[in-house]
PDB file of C-alpha atoms in Angstrom:
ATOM      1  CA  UNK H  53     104.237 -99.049-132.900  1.00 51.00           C
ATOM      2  CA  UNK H  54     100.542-100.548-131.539  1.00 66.00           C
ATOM      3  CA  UNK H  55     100.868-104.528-130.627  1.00 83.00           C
ATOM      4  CA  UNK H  56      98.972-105.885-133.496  1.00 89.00           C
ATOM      5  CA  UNK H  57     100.077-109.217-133.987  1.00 90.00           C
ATOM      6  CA  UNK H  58     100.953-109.150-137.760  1.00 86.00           C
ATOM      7  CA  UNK H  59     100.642-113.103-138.019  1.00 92.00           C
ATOM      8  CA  UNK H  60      96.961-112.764-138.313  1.00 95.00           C
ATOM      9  CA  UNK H  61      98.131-110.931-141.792  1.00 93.00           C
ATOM     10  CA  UNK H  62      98.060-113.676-144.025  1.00 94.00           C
ATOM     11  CA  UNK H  63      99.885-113.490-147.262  1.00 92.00           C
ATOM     12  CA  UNK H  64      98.039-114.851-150.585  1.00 95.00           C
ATOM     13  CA  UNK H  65     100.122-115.459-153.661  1.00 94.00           C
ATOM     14  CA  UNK H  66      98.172-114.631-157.236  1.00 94.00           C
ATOM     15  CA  UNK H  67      95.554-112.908-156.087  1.00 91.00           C
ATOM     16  CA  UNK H  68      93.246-111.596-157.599  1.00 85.00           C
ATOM     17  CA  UNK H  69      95.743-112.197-160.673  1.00 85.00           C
ATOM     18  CA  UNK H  70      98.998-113.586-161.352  1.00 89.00           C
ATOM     19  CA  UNK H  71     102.001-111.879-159.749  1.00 85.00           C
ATOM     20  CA  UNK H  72      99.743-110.058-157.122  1.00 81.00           C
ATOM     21  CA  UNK H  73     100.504-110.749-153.512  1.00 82.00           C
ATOM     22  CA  UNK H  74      97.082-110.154-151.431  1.00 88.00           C
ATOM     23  CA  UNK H  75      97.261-108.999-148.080  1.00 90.00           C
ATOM     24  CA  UNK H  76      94.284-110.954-146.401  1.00 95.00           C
ATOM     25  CA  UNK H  77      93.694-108.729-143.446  1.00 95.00           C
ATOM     26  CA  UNK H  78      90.663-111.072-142.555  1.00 96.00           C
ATOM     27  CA  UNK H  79      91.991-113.156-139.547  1.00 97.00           C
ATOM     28  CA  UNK H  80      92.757-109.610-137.817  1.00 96.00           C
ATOM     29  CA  UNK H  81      89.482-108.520-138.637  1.00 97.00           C
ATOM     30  CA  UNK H  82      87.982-111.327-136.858  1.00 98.00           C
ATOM     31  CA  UNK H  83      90.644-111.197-133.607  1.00 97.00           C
ATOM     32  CA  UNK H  84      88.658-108.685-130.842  1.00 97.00           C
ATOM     33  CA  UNK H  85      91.638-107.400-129.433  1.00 96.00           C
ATOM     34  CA  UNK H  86      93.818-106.925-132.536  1.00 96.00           C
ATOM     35  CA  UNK H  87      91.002-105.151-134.488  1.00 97.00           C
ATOM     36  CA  UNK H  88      90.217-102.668-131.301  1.00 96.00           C
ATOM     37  CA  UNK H  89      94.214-102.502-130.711  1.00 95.00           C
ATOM     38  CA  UNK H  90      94.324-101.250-134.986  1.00 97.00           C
ATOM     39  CA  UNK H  91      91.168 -99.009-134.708  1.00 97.00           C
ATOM     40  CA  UNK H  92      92.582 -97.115-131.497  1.00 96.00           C
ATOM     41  CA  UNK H  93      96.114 -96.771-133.826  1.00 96.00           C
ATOM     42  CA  UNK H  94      93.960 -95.433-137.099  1.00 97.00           C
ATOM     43  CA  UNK H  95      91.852 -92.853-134.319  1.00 96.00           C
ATOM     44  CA  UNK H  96      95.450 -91.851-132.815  1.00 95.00           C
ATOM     45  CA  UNK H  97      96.852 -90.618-136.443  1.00 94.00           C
ATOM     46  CA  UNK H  98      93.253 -89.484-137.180  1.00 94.00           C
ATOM     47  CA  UNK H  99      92.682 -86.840-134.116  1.00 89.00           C
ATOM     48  CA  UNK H 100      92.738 -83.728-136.033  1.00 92.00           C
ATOM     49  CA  UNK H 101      90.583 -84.469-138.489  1.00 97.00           C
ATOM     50  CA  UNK H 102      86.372 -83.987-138.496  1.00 98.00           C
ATOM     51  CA  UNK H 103      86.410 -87.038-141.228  1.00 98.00           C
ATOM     52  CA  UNK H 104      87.073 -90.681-141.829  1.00 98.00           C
ATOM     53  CA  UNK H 105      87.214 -91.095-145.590  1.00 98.00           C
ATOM     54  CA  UNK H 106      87.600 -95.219-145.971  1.00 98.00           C
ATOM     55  CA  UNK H 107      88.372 -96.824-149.373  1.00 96.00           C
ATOM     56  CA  UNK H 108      85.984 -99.236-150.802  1.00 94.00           C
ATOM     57  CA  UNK H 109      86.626-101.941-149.871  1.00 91.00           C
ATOM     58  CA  UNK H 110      88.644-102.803-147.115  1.00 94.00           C
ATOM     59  CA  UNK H 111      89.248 -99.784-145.807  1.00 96.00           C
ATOM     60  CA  UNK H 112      85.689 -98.879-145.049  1.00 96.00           C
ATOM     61  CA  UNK H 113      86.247-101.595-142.577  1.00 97.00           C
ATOM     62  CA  UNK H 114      88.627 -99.911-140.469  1.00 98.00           C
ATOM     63  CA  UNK H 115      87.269 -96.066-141.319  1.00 98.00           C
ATOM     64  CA  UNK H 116      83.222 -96.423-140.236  1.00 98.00           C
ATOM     65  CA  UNK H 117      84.949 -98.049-136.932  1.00 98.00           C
ATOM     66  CA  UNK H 118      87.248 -94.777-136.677  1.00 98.00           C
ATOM     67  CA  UNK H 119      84.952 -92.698-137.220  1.00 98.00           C
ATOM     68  CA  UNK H 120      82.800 -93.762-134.309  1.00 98.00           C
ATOM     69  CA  UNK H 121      84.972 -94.565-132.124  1.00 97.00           C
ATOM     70  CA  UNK H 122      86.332 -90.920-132.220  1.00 97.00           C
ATOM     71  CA  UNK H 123      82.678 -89.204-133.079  1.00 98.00           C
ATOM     72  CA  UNK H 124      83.570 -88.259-136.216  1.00 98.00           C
ATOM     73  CA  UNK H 125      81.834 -88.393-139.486  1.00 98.00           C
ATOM     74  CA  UNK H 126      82.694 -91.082-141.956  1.00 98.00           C
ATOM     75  CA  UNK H 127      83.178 -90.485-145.400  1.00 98.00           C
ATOM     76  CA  UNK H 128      82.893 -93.527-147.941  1.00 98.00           C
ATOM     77  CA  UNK H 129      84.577 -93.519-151.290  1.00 98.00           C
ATOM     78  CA  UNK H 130      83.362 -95.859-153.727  1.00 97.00           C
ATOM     79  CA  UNK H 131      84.009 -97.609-156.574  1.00 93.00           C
ATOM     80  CA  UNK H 132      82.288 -96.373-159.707  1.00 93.00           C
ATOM     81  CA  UNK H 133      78.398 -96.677-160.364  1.00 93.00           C
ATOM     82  CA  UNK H 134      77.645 -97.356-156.730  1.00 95.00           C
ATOM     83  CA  UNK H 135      76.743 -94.051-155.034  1.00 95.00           C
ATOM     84  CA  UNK H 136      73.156 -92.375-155.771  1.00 94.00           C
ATOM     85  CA  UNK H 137      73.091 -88.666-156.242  1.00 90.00           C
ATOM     86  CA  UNK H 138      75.565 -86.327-157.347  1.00 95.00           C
ATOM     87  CA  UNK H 139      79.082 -87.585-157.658  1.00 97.00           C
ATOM     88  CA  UNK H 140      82.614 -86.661-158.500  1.00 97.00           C
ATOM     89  CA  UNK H 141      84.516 -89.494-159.921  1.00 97.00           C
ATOM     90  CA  UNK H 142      88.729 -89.835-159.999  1.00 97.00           C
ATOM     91  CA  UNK H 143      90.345 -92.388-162.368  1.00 94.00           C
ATOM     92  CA  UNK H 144      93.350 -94.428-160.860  1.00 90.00           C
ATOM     93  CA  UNK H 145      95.919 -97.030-162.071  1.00 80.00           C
ATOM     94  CA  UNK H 146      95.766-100.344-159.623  1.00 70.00           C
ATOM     95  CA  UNK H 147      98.555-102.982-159.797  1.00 61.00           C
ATOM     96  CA  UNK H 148      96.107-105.340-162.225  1.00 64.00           C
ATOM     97  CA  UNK H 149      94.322-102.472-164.412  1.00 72.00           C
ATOM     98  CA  UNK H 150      92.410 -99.237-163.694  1.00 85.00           C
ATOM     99  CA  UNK H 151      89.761 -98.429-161.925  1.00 89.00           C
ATOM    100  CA  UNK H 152      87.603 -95.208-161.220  1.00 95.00           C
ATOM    101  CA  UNK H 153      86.190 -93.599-157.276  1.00 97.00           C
ATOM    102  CA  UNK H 154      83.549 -91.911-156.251  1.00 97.00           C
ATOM    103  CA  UNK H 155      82.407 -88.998-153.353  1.00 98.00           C
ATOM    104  CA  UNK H 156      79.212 -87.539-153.075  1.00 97.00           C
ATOM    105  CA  UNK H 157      78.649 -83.733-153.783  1.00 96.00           C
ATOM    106  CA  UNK H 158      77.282 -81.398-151.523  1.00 95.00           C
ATOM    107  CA  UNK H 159      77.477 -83.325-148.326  1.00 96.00           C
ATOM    108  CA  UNK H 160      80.559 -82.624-146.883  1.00 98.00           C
ATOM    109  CA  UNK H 161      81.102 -78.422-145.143  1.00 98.00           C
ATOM    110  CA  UNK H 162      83.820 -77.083-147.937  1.00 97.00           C
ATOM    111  CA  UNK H 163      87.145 -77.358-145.811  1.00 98.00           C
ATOM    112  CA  UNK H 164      86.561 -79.809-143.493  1.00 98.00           C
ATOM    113  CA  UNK H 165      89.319 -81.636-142.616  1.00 98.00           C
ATOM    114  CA  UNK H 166      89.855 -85.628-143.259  1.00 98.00           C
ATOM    115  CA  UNK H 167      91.983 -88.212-142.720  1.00 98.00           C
ATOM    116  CA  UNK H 168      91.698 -90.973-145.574  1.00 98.00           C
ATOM    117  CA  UNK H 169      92.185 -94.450-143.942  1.00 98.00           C
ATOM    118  CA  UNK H 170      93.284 -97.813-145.975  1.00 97.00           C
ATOM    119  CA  UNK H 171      94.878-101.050-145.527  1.00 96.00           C
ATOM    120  CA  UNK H 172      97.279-101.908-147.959  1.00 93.00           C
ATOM    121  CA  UNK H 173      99.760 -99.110-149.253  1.00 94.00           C
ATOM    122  CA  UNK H 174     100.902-101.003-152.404  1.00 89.00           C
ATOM    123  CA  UNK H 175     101.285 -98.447-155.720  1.00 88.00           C
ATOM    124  CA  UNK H 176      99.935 -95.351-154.461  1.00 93.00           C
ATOM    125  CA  UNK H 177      97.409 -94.928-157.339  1.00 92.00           C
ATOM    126  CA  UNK H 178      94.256 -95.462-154.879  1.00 93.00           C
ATOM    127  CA  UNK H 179      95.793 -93.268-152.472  1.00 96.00           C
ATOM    128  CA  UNK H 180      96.075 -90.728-154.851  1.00 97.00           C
ATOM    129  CA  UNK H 181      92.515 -90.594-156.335  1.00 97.00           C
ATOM    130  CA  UNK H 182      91.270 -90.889-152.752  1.00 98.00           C
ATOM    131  CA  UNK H 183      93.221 -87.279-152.057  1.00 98.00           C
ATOM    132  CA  UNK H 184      92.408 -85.817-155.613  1.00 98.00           C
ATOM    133  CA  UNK H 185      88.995 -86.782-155.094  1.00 97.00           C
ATOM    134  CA  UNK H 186      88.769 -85.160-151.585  1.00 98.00           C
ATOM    135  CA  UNK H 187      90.155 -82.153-152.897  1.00 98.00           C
ATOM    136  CA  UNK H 188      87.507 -81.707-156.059  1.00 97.00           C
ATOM    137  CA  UNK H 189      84.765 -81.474-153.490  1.00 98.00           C
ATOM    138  CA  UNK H 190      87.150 -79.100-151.483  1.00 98.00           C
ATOM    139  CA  UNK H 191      87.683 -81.118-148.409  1.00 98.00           C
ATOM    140  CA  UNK H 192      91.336 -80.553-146.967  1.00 98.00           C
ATOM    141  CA  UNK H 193      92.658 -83.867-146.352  1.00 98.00           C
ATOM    142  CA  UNK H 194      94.946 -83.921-143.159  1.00 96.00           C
ATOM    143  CA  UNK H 195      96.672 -87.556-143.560  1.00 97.00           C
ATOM    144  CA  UNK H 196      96.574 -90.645-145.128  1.00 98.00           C
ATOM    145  CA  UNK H 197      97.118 -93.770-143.295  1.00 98.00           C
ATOM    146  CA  UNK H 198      97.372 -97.159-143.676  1.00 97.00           C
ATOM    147  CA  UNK H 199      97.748-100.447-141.631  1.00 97.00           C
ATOM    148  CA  UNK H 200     100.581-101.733-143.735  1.00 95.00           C
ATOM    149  CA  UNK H 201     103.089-100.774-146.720  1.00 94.00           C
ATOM    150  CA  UNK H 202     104.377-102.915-149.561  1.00 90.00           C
ATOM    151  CA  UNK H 203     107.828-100.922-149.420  1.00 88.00           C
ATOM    152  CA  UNK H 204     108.903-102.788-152.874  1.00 88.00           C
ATOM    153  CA  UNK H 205     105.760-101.386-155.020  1.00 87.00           C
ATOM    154  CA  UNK H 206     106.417 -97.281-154.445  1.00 92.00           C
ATOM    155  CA  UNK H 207     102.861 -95.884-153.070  1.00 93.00           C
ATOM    156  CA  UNK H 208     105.018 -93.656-150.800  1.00 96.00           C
ATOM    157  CA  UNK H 209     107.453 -92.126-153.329  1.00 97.00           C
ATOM    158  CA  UNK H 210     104.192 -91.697-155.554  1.00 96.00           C
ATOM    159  CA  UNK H 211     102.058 -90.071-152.598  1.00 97.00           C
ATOM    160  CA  UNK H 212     104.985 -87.831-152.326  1.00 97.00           C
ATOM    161  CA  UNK H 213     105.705 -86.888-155.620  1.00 97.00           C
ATOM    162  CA  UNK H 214     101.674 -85.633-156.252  1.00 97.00           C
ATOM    163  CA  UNK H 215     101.653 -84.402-152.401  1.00 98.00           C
ATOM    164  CA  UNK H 216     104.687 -83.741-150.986  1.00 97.00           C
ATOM    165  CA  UNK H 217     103.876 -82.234-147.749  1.00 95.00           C
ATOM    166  CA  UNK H 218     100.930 -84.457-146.824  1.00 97.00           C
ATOM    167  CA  UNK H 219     101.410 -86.788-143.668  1.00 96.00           C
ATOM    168  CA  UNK H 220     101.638 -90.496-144.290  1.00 97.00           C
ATOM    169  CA  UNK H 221     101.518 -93.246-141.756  1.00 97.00           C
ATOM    170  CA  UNK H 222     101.889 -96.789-142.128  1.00 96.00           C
ATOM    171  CA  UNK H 223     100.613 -98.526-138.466  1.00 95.00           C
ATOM    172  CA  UNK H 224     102.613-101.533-138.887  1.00 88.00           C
ATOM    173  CA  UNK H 225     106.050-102.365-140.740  1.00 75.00           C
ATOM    174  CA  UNK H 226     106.110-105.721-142.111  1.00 63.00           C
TER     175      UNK H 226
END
């Protein structure tokens, strides 16, 4: 387990919506040693992999950092409408409605291998069109991982059920 202090995780009741609890990851973001302590954690689950695929929004935060700090290439998956170019596009259910990702085509050597970094596992959903979405363009996605789990919402049953031999780390319990 890395020493990241998780009281810099603050927890933030109904939001974006009623009945959501937000992880607010930004008080770790903005601690030098805790964020270099996380990103050394992410690049430790990550070493196999040529790619750093990071989730709009958050967790292209922690993924363009992996990916440098390990020399790797960083792959960003977007929300819908916001990459120019030819895209492939994967729908997904979120905990407060749906929601659609994006990866560019014709980038990426068919193959390569990724690791798809997040913060929050909550539902599984984004995880889930991150992978699917990897796998249209024919990357071969090594891992997912995440700096924390919401054990009570599933993501890790679902991730399992779609992909059941597929690696998934969590870098801190709560």
């Amino acid at each position: 387990m890395p020493d990241i202090d998780l009281q810099l995780i603050r927890n933030i009741p109904d939001f974006p919506k009623t009945g959501v609890q937000f992880k607010d990851i930004t008080p770790l973001l903005a601690d030098p040693k805790n964020f270099e302590q996380t990103i050394k954690a992410f690049l430790n689950k990550s070493a196999s992999s040529k790619y750093i695929a990071g989730i709009e929004a958050r967790g292209f935060i922690f993924a363009a950092a992996v990916a440098q700090a390990g020399s790797k290439g960083f792959i960003p998956l977007r929300k819908s409408g916001k990459l120019p170019g030819p895209v492939e596009q994967q729908s997904y259910q979120l905990e407060y409605g749906e929601a659609m990702l994006e990866i560019h085509k014709g980038i990426y050597p068919i193959n390569s291998s990724v690791t798809i970094v997040d913060d929050v596992l909550a539902t599984g959903g984004t995880a889930i069109a991150a992978i699917k979405l990897c796998q249209k363009i024919k990357l071969h996605v090594d891992s997912v991982v995440f700096l924390m789990e919401i054990p009570g919402l599933g993501g890790r049953s679902q991730i399992n059920q779609h992909f059941p031999d597929l690696q998934i780390s969590v870098l801190v319990a709560e």
